[in-house]
GROMACS .gro file of C-alpha atoms in nm:
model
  149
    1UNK     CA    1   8.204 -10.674   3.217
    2UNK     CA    2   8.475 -10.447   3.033
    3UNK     CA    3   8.444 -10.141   2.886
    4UNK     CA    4   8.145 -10.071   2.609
    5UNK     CA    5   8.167  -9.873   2.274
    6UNK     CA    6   7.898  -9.835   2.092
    7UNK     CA    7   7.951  -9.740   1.717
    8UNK     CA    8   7.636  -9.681   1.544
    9UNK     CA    9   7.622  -9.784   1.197
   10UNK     CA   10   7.374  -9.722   0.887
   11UNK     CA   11   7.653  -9.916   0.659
   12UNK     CA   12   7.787  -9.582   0.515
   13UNK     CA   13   8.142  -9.509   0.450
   14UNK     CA   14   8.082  -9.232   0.731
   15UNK     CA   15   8.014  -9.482   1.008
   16UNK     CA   16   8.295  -9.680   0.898
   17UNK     CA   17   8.551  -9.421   0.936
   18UNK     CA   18   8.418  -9.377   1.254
   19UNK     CA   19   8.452  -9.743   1.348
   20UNK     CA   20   8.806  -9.713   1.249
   21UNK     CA   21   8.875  -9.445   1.445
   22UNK     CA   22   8.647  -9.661   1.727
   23UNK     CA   23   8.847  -9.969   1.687
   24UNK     CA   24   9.182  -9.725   1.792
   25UNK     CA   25   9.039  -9.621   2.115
   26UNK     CA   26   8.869  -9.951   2.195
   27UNK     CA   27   9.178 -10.141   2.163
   28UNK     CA   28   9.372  -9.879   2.422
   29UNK     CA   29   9.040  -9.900   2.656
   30UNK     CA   30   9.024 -10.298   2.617
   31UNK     CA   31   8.659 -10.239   2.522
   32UNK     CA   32   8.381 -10.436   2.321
   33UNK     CA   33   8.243 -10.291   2.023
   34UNK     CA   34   7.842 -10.289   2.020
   35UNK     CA   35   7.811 -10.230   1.648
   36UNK     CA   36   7.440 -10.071   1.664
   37UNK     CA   37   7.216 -10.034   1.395
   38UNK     CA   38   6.877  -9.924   1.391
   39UNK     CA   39   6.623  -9.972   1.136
   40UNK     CA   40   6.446  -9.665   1.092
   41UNK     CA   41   6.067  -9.650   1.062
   42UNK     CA   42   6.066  -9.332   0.931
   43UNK     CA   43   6.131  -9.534   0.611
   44UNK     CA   44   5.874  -9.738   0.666
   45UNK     CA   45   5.645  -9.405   0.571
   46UNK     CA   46   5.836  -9.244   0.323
   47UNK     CA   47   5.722  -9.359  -0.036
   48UNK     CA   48   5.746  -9.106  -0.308
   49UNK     CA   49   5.509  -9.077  -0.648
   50UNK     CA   50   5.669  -9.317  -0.844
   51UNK     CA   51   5.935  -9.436  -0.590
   52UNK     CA   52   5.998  -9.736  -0.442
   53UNK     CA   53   5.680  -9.835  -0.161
   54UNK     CA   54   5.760  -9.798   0.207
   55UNK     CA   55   5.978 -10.042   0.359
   56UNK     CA   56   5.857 -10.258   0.579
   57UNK     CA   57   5.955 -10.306   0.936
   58UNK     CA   58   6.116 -10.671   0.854
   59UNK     CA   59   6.289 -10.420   0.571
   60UNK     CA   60   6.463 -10.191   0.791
   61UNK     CA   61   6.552 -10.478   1.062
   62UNK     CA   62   6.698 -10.695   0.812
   63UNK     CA   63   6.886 -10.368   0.659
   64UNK     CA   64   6.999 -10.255   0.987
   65UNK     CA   65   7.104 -10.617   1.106
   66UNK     CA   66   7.358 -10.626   0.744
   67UNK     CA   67   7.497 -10.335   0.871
   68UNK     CA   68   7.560 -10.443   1.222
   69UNK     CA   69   7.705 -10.754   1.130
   70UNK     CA   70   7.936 -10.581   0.900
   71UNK     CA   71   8.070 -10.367   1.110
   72UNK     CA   72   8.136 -10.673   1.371
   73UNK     CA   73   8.332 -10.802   1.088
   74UNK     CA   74   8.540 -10.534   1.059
   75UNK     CA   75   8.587 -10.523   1.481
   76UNK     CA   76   8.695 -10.882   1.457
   77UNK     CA   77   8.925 -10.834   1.165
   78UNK     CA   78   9.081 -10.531   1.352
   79UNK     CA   79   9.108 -10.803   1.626
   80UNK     CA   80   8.854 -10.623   1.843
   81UNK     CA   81   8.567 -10.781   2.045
   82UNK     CA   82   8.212 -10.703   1.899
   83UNK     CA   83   7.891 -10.779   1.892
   84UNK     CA   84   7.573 -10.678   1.640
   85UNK     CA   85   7.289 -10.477   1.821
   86UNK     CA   86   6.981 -10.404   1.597
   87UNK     CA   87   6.697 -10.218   1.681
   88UNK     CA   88   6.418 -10.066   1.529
   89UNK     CA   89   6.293  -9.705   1.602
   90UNK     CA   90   6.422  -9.328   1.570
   91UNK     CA   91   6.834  -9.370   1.546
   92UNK     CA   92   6.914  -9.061   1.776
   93UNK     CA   93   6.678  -9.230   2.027
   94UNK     CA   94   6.745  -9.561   2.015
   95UNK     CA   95   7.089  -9.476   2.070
   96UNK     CA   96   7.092  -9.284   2.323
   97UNK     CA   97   6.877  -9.538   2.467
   98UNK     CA   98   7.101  -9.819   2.469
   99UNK     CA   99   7.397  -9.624   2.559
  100UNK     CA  100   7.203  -9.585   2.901
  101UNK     CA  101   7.100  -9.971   2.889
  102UNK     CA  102   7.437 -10.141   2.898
  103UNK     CA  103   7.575  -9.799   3.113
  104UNK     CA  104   7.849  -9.717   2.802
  105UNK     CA  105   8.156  -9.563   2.809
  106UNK     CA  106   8.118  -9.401   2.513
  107UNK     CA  107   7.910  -9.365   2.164
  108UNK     CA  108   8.186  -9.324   1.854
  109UNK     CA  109   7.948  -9.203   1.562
  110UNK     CA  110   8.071  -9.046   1.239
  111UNK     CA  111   7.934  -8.721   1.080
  112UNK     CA  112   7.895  -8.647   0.721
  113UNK     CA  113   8.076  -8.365   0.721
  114UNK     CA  114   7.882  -8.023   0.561
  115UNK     CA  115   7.751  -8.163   0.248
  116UNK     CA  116   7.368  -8.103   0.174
  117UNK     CA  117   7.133  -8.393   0.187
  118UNK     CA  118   7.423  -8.674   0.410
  119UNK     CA  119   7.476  -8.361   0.659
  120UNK     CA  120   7.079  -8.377   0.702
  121UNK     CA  121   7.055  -8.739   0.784
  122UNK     CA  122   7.400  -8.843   0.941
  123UNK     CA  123   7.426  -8.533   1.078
  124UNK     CA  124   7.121  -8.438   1.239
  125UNK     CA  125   7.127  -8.787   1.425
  126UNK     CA  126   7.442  -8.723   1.571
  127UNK     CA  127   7.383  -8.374   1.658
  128UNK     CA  128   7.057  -8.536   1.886
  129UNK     CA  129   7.304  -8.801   2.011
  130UNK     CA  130   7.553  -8.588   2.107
  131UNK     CA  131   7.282  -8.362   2.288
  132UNK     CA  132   7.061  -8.665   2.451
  133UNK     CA  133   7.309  -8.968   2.531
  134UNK     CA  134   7.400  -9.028   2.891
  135UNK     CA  135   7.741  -9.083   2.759
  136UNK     CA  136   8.056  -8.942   2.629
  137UNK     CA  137   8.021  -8.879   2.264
  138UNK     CA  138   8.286  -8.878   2.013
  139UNK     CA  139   8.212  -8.806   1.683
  140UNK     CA  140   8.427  -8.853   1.376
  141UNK     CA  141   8.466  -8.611   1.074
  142UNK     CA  142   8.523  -8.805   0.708
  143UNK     CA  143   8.860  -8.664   0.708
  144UNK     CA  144   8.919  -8.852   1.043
  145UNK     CA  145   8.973  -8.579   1.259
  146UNK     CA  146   8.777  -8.639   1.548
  147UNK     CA  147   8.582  -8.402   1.780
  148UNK     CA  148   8.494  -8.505   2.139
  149UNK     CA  149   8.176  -8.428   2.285
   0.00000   0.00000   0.00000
């Protein structure tokens, strides 16, 4: 087997200018993309007065497994291998996880920059990522500048 990115994606524009940064190095390292979403069950406890009611765990998989597959169809337009990985769990974790599971060569993530609320969800994943996967991890600002790990 070749080499093995994994881009993580949650479908926002951050993880896609990561994946386009990811396609780049992929296509110089003749990798595969494993476009990796997880479906978070923390939302499947969050429900606020008024908001909408927790999602289910068939929720967040079938979110998580749109983003995957979107992702793989930007890979395969960029004319790189891919293929959707979904799982269900905490996103740092399950990351890191998998990263050890297929023995990656590295994790391409994007960050949300410094803004408020996106810099506490994108970023506090990848900060664990970057702190807990057995791999290389690359991470890629929104103005495409990219900081290795």
């Amino acid at each position: 087997m070749g080499n093995a990115m994994i881009i993580p994606t949650d479908g926002s524009e951050y993880a896609e200018n990561a994946a386009e940064v990811g396609f780049n190095i992929a296509a110089k390292m003749d990798a595969t993309i494993h476009a990796l979403a997880v479906g978070d069950l923390n939302l499947t406890q969050i429900s606020s007065v008024g908001g909408p009611p927790p999602k289910t765990k068939d929720d967040v998989t079938e979110l998580a497994a749109g983003w995957a597959t979107e992702l793989v169809e930007l890979a395969e337009d960029a004319g790189i291998p891919a293929e959707p990985v979904v799982r269900v769990g905490k996103p740092a974790d399950e990351i890191a996880t998998y990263a050890g599971e297929i023995d990656a060569d590295m994790v391409v993530i994007g960050t949300a920059g410094r803004s408020g609320l996106e810099r506490r969800l994108i970023g506090s994943v990848t900060n664990e990522v970057v702190q807990t996967a057995p791999v290389p991890v690359v991470t890629v600002r929104p103005d495409g500048s990219v900081d290795a790990a």
